[in-house]
XYZ file of C-alpha atoms in Angstrom:
483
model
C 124.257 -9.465 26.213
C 120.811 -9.457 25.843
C 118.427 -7.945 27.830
C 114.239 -8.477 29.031
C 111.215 -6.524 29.203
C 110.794 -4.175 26.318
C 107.300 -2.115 26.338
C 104.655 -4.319 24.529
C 100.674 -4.136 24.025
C 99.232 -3.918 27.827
C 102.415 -4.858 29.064
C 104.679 -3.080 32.150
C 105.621 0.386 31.740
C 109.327 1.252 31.041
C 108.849 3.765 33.912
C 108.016 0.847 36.508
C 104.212 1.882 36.464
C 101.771 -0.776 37.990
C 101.040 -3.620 36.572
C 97.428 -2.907 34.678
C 96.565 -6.681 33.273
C 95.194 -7.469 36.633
C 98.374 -9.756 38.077
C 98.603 -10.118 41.917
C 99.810 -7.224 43.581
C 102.711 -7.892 46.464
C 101.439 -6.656 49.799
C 105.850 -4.799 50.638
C 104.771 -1.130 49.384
C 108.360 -1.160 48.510
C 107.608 -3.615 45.300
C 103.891 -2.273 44.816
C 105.236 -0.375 41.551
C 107.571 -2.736 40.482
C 107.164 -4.385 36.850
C 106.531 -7.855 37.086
C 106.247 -10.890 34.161
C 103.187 -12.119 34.676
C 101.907 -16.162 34.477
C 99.189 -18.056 35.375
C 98.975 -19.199 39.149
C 98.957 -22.714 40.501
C 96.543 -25.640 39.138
C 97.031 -27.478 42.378
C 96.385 -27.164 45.677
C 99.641 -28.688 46.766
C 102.391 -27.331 49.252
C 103.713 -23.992 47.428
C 107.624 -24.126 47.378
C 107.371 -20.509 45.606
C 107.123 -17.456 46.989
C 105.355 -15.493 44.436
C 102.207 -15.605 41.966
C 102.149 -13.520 38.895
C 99.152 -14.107 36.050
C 100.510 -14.515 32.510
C 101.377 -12.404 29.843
C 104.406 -12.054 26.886
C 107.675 -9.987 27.127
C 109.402 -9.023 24.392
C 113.750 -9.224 24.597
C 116.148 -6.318 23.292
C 119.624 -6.311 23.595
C 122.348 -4.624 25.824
C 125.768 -4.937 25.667
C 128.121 -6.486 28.251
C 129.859 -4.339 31.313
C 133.079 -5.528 30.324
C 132.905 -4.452 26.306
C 131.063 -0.958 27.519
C 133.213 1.867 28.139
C 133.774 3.066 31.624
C 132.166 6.114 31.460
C 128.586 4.426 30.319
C 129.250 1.341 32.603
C 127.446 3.203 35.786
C 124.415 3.945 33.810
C 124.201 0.642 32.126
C 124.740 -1.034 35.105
C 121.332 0.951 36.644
C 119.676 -0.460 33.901
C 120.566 -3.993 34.503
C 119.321 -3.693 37.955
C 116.616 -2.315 36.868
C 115.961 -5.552 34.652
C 116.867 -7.307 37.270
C 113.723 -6.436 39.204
C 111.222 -8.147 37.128
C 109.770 -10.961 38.906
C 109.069 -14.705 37.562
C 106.836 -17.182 38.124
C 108.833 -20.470 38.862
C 105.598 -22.629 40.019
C 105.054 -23.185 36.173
C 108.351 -24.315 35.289
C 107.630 -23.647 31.560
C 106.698 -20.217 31.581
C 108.957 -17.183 30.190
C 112.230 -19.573 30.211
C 113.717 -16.864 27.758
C 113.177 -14.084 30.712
C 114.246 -16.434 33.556
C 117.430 -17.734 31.800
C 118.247 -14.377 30.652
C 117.465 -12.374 34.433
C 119.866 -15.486 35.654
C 122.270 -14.474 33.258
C 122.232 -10.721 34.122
C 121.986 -11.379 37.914
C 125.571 -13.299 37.232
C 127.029 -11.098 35.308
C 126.508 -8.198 37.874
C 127.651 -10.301 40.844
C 130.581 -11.206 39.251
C 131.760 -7.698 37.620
C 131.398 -6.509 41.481
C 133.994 -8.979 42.119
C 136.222 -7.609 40.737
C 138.230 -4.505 41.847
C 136.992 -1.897 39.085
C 133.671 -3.211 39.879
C 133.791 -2.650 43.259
C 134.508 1.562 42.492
C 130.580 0.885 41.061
C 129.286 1.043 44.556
C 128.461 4.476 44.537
C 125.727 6.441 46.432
C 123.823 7.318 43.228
C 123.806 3.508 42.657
C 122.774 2.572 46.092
C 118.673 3.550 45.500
C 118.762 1.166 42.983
C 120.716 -1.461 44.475
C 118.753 -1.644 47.129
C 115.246 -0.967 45.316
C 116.654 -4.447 43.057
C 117.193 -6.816 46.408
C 113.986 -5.789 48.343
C 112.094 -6.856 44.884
C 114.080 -9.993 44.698
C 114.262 -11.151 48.161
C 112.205 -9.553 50.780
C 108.708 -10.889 50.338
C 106.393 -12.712 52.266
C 107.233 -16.479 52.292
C 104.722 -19.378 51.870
C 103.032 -20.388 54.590
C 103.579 -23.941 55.906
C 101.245 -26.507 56.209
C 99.721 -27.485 59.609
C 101.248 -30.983 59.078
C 105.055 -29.892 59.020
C 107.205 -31.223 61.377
C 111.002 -30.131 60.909
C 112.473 -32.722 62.928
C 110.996 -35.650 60.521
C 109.655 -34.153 57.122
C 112.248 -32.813 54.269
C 112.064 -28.985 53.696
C 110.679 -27.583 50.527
C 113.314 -25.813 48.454
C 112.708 -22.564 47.128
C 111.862 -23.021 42.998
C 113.141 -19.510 42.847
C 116.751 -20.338 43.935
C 118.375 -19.797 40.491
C 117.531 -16.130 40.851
C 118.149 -15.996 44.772
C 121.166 -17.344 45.240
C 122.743 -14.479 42.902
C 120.767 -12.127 44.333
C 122.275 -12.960 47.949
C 125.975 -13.236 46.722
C 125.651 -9.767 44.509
C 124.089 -8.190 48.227
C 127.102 -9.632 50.152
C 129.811 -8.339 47.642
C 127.690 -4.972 47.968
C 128.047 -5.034 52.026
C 131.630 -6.821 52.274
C 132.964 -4.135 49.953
C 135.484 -2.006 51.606
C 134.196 0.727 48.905
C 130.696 0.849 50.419
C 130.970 3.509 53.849
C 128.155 2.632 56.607
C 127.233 5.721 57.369
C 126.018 6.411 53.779
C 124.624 2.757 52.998
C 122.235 3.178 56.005
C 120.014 5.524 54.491
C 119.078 2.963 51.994
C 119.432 0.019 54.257
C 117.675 0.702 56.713
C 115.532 -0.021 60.122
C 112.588 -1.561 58.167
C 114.915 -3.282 55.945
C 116.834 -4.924 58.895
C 113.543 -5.650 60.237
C 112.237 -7.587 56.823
C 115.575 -8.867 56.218
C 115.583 -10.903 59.798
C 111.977 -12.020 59.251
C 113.507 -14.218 56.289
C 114.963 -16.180 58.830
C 112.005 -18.545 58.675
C 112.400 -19.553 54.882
C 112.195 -23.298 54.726
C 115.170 -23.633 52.467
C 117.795 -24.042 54.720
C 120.217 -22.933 51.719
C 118.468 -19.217 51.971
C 118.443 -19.305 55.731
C 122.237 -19.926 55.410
C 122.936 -16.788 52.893
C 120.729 -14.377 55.501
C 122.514 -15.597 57.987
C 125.725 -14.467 56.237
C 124.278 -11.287 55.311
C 122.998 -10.367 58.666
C 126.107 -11.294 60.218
C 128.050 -8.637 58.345
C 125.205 -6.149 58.625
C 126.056 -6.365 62.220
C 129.540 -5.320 61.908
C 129.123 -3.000 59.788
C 126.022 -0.611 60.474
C 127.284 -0.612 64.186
C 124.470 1.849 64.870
C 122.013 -1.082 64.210
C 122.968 -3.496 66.810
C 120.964 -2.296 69.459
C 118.062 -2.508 67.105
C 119.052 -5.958 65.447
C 119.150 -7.750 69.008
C 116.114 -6.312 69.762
C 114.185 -7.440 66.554
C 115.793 -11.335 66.928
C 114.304 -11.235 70.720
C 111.413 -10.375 69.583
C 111.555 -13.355 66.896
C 112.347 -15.317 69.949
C 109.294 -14.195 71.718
C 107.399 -14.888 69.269
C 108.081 -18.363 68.775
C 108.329 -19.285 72.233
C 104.828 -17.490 73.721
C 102.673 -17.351 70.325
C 103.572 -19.412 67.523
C 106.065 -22.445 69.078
C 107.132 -22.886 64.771
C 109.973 -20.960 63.399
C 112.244 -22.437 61.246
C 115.283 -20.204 61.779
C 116.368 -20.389 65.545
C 118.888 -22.405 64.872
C 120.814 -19.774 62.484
C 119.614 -16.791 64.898
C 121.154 -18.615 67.855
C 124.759 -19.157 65.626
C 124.924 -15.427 64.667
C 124.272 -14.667 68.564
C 127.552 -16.789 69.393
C 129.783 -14.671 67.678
C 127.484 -11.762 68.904
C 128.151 -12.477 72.612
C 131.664 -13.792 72.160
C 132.889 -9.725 71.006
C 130.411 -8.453 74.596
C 132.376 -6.228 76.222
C 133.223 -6.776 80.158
C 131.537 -6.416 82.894
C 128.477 -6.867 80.579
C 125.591 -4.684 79.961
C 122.253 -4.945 81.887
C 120.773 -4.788 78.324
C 122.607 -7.812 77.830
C 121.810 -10.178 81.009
C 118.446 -9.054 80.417
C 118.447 -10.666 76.776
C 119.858 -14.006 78.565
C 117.419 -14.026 80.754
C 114.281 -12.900 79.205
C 115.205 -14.617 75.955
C 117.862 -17.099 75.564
C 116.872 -19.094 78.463
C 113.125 -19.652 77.807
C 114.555 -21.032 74.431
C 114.327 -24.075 76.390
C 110.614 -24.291 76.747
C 109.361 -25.130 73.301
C 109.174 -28.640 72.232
C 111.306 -28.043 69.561
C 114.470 -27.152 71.893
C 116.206 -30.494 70.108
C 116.707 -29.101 66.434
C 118.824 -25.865 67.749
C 120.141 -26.827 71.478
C 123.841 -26.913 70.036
C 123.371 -23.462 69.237
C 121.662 -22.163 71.886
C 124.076 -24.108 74.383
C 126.911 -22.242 72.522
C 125.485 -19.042 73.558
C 124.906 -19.852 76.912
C 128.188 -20.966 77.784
C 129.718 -18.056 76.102
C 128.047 -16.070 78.502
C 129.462 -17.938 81.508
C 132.584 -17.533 79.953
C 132.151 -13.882 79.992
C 130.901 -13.623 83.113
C 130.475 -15.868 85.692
C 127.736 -14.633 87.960
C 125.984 -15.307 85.184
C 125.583 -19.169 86.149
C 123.045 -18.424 89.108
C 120.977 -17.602 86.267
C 121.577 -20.084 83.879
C 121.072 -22.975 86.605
C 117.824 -21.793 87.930
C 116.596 -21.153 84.632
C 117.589 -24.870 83.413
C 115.825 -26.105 86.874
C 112.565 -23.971 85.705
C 112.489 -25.331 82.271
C 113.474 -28.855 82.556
C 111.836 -31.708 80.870
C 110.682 -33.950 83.013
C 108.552 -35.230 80.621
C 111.365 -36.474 77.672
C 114.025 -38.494 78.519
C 115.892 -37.621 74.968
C 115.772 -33.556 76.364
C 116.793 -34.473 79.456
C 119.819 -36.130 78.569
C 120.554 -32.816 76.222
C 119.991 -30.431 79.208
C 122.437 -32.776 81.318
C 125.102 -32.088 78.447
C 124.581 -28.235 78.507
C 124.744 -27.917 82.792
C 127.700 -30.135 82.801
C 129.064 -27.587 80.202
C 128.172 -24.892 82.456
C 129.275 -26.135 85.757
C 132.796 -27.014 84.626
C 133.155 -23.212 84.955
C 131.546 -22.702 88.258
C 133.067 -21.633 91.547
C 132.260 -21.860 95.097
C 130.484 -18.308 95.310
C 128.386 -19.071 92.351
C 127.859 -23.059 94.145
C 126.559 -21.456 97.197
C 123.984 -19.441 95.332
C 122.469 -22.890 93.522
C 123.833 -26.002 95.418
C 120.074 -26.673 96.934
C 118.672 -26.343 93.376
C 121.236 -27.507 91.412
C 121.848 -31.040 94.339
C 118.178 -31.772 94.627
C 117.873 -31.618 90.388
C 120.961 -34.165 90.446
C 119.156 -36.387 92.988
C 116.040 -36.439 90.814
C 118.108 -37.149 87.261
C 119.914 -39.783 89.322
C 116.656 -41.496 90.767
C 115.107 -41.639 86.994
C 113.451 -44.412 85.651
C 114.735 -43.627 82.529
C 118.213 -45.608 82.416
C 120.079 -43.175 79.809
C 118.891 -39.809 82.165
C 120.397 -41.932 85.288
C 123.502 -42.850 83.802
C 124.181 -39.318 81.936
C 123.768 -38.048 85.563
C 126.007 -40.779 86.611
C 128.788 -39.713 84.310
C 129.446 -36.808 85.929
C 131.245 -37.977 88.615
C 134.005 -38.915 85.560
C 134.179 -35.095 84.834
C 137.823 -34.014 86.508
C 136.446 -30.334 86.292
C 133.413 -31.441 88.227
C 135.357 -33.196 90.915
C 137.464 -30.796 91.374
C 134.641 -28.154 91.630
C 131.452 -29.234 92.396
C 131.529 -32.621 93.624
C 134.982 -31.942 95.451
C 135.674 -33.895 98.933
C 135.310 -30.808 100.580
C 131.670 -30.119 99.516
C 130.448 -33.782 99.800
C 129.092 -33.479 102.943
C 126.627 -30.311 101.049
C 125.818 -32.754 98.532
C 125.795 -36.319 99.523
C 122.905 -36.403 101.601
C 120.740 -35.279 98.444
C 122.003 -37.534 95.869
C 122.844 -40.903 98.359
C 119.544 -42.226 98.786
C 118.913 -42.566 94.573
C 122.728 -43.655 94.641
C 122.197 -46.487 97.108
C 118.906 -47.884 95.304
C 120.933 -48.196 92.225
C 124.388 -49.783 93.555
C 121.422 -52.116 95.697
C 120.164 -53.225 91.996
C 119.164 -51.886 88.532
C 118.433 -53.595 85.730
C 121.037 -51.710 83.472
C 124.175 -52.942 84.440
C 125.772 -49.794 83.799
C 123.979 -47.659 86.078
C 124.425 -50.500 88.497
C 128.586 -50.412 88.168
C 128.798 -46.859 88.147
C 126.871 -45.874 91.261
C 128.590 -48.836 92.874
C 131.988 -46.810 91.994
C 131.029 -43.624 93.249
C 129.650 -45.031 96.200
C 132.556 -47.084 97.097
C 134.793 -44.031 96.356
C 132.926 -41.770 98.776
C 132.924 -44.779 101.374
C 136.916 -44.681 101.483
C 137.150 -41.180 100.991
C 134.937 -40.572 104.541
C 133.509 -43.463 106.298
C 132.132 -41.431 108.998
C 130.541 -39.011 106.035
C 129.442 -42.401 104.487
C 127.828 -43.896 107.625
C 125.817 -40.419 108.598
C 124.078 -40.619 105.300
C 123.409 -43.718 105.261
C 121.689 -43.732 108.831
C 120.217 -40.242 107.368
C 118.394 -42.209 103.984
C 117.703 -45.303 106.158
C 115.763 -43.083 108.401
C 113.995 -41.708 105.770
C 112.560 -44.449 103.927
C 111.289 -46.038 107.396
C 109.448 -42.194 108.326
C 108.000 -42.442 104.314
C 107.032 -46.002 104.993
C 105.257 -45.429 108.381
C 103.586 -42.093 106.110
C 102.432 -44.451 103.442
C 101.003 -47.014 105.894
C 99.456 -44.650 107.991
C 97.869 -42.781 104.275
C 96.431 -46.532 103.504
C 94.795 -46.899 107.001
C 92.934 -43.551 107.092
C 91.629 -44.526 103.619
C 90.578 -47.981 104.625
C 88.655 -46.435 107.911
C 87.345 -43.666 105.046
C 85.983 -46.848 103.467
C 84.869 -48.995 105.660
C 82.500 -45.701 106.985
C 81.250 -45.212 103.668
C 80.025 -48.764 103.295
C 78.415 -48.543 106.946
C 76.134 -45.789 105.715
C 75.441 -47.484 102.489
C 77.548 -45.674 99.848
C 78.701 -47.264 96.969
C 82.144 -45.606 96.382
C 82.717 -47.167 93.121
C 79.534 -45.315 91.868
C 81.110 -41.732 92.987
């Protein structure tokens, strides 16, 4: 097939020299001396959806044969030299530009993804090829992505899609073939892939194209299984992503895919768990709740957090005081998520972990219950229909611990809501608590009556010492509308 980037007139060096007609230089040192085809940069100032800038010049085409019609014995050193093609580096923001180089890099990128597909391809994987294989996928893929604009909001606005997909997307599947293979050995592919490459390879996690973010997700996830010595290291890097985004930056557009690969992550943690591991729940995975953006991964991260009850549970005392820390009392929409992951959460608890959080945990129930918001109220409602919850948490036998918290916003909605809903279902529970223990029943409600007479007299008392504070002021000739 044929091949790109012969030697012209002021053109790249066959020996991957630097570029000398005065392109843009990238700022990874490992692509500083890579050859590059050159075009002009953008004419507008409008969003970039390309990660690279080249300036313009010609490339001339010669012609190499196919894998599959070389023999085997030239097919390794060939095969170097595609790869070595393979790192030249288009401009895609001028969609006109070097369409012979782009088509025929496309068609070389396939060509070696799909040879490696096959099983004499795979016996290619050698460590004399492995410079070069991974020389050819930092070039292609790890570079510094566009900046967003100050405008872009995830949850409403479409992502732009990488114009440099045709050659990406190959480029990710030949890498995966390259770490799937059961021909590659760990312990050798780790000099090449290394620290600094897992390091770069995690910061693509905030591409915008959430096709990329997918394949690095892939990637990474059988990085982790295979480079075992990494792990450590790769947790450590993704908390710090999480840091990151939840103390400095609050945008990062990969937390969702971060927080999947965790899942599986925590689901092989061996028992009892590491220190190193509560320690990553609770300095990073729980303040995951803070940012306003909690909405666009909280299936993920709720995932992960229940898998860690599942593991262990001690780990609830944790999980509930961080949820009461973090709770959005400010968005009705998060609350009602938050209510979804507890309930998730508590289904699991027991009565030594209940002790530890019951004040907490009752006196966040009463509040969700008393909300003025009717969806909060009746998603706080619906626990009561939770079996595991009954059984559990809200059991006969530990309603006398929590009814006197959660009675007084349970009576002012059976008394009369405007959501009929709410109204019927803390009617129900009411009712059900009434003929489950009258005497239970009547004590709270002499309890709550109590109360609201004592905040009464507080609030009457309150307006009397400010009348008196008024009245004085307009003895001695103070205008307190003036103050």
């Amino acid at each position: 097939m044929k091949g790109f980037l012969n030697k012209v007139s002021g053109g790249a060096k066959p020996n991957g020299g630097k570029n000398e007609s005065g392109g843009v230089i990238m700022p990874n040192p490992a692509i500083e001396s890579t050859p590059r085809a050159d075009i002009s940069l953008p004419k507008s100032q409008a969003r970039r959806r390309s990660s690279l800038t080249r300036a313009h010049k010609m490339q001339v085409v010669k012609e190499l044969p196919l894998l599959s019609e070389t023999p085997m014995l030239k097919r390794e050193a060939l095969f170097k030299q595609k790869l070595q093609l393979c790192c030249i580096l288009f401009d895609f923001e001028d969609a006109d530009s070097d369409t012979r180089g782009k088509e025929l890099k496309r068609e070389t990128l396939v060509e070696l993804a799909e040879y490696v597909n096959t099983p004499a391809g795979q016996k290619i994987f050698t460590e004399a090829l492995m410079p070069d294989i991974v020389q050819m996928v930092k070039v292609n893929l790890l570079r510094t992505l566009p900046p967003q604009t100050d405008d872009f909001d995830p949850e409403e606005d479409e992502p732009a899609m990488e114009v440099m997909w045709p050659h990406l997307q190959v480029v990710y599947e030949f890498f995966l073939r390259f770490i799937v293979s059961s021909e590659v050995n760990g312990k050798v592919a780790k000099r090449y892939v290394d620290q600094a490459f897992i390091r770069s390879w995690i910061e693509l996690f905030d591409a915008e194209d959430p096709r990329e973010r997918d394949y690095v997700k892939t990637v990474l996830h059988r990085m982790y299984g295979k480079f075992m010595s990494y792990r450590s290291s790769i947790r450590k890097v993704i908390s710090q992503v999480f840091f990151r985004y939840i103390y400095e930056t609050g945008r990062h557009n990969g937390i969702a895919e971060l927080l999947e690969i965790l899942g599986s992550i925590i689901n092989g943690f061996a028992i009892p768990l590491k220190k190193e591991h509560i320690q990553f729940l609770e300095k990073a995975l729980i303040p995951l709740h803070k940012p306003r953006g909690v909405a666009i991964y909280h299936p993920q991260l709720s995932y992960c957090i229940s898998q860690y009850v599942e593991k262990d549970p001690e780990t609830i005392v944790i999980i509930v005081n961080g949820l009461v820390r973090f709770w959005p009392w400010t968005s009705a929409a998060k609350q009602v998520l938050f209510l979804n992951e507890l309930e998730e959460v508590l289904e699991l608890c027991r009565g030594e972990q209940l002790v530890q959080v019951q004040d907490n945990l009752f006196r966040l129930l009463a509040a969700c219950l008393g909300s003025s918001h009717f969806q909060v109220a009746e998603r706080a409602l619906y626990y009561w229909n939770s079996e595991h919850l009954c059984v559990n948490v809200l059991s006969q036998s530990k309603a006398s611990i929590f009814l006197p918290y959660v009675f007084g916003p349970l009576s002012k909605s059976a008394a009369g809501h405007w959501n009929q809903a709410v109204e019927g279902l803390a009617q129900s529970i009411l009712k059900m608590y009434m003929e489950m223990d009258i005497q239970l029943y009547e004590k709270c409600s002499r309890e709550n009556t109590e109360k609201a007479r004592k905040l009464e007299a507080d609030r009457e008392a309150s307006n009397t010492k400010w009348a008196s504070i008024l009245d004085s002021a307009t003895a001695a000739g103070i205008d307190i509308s003036k103050l």
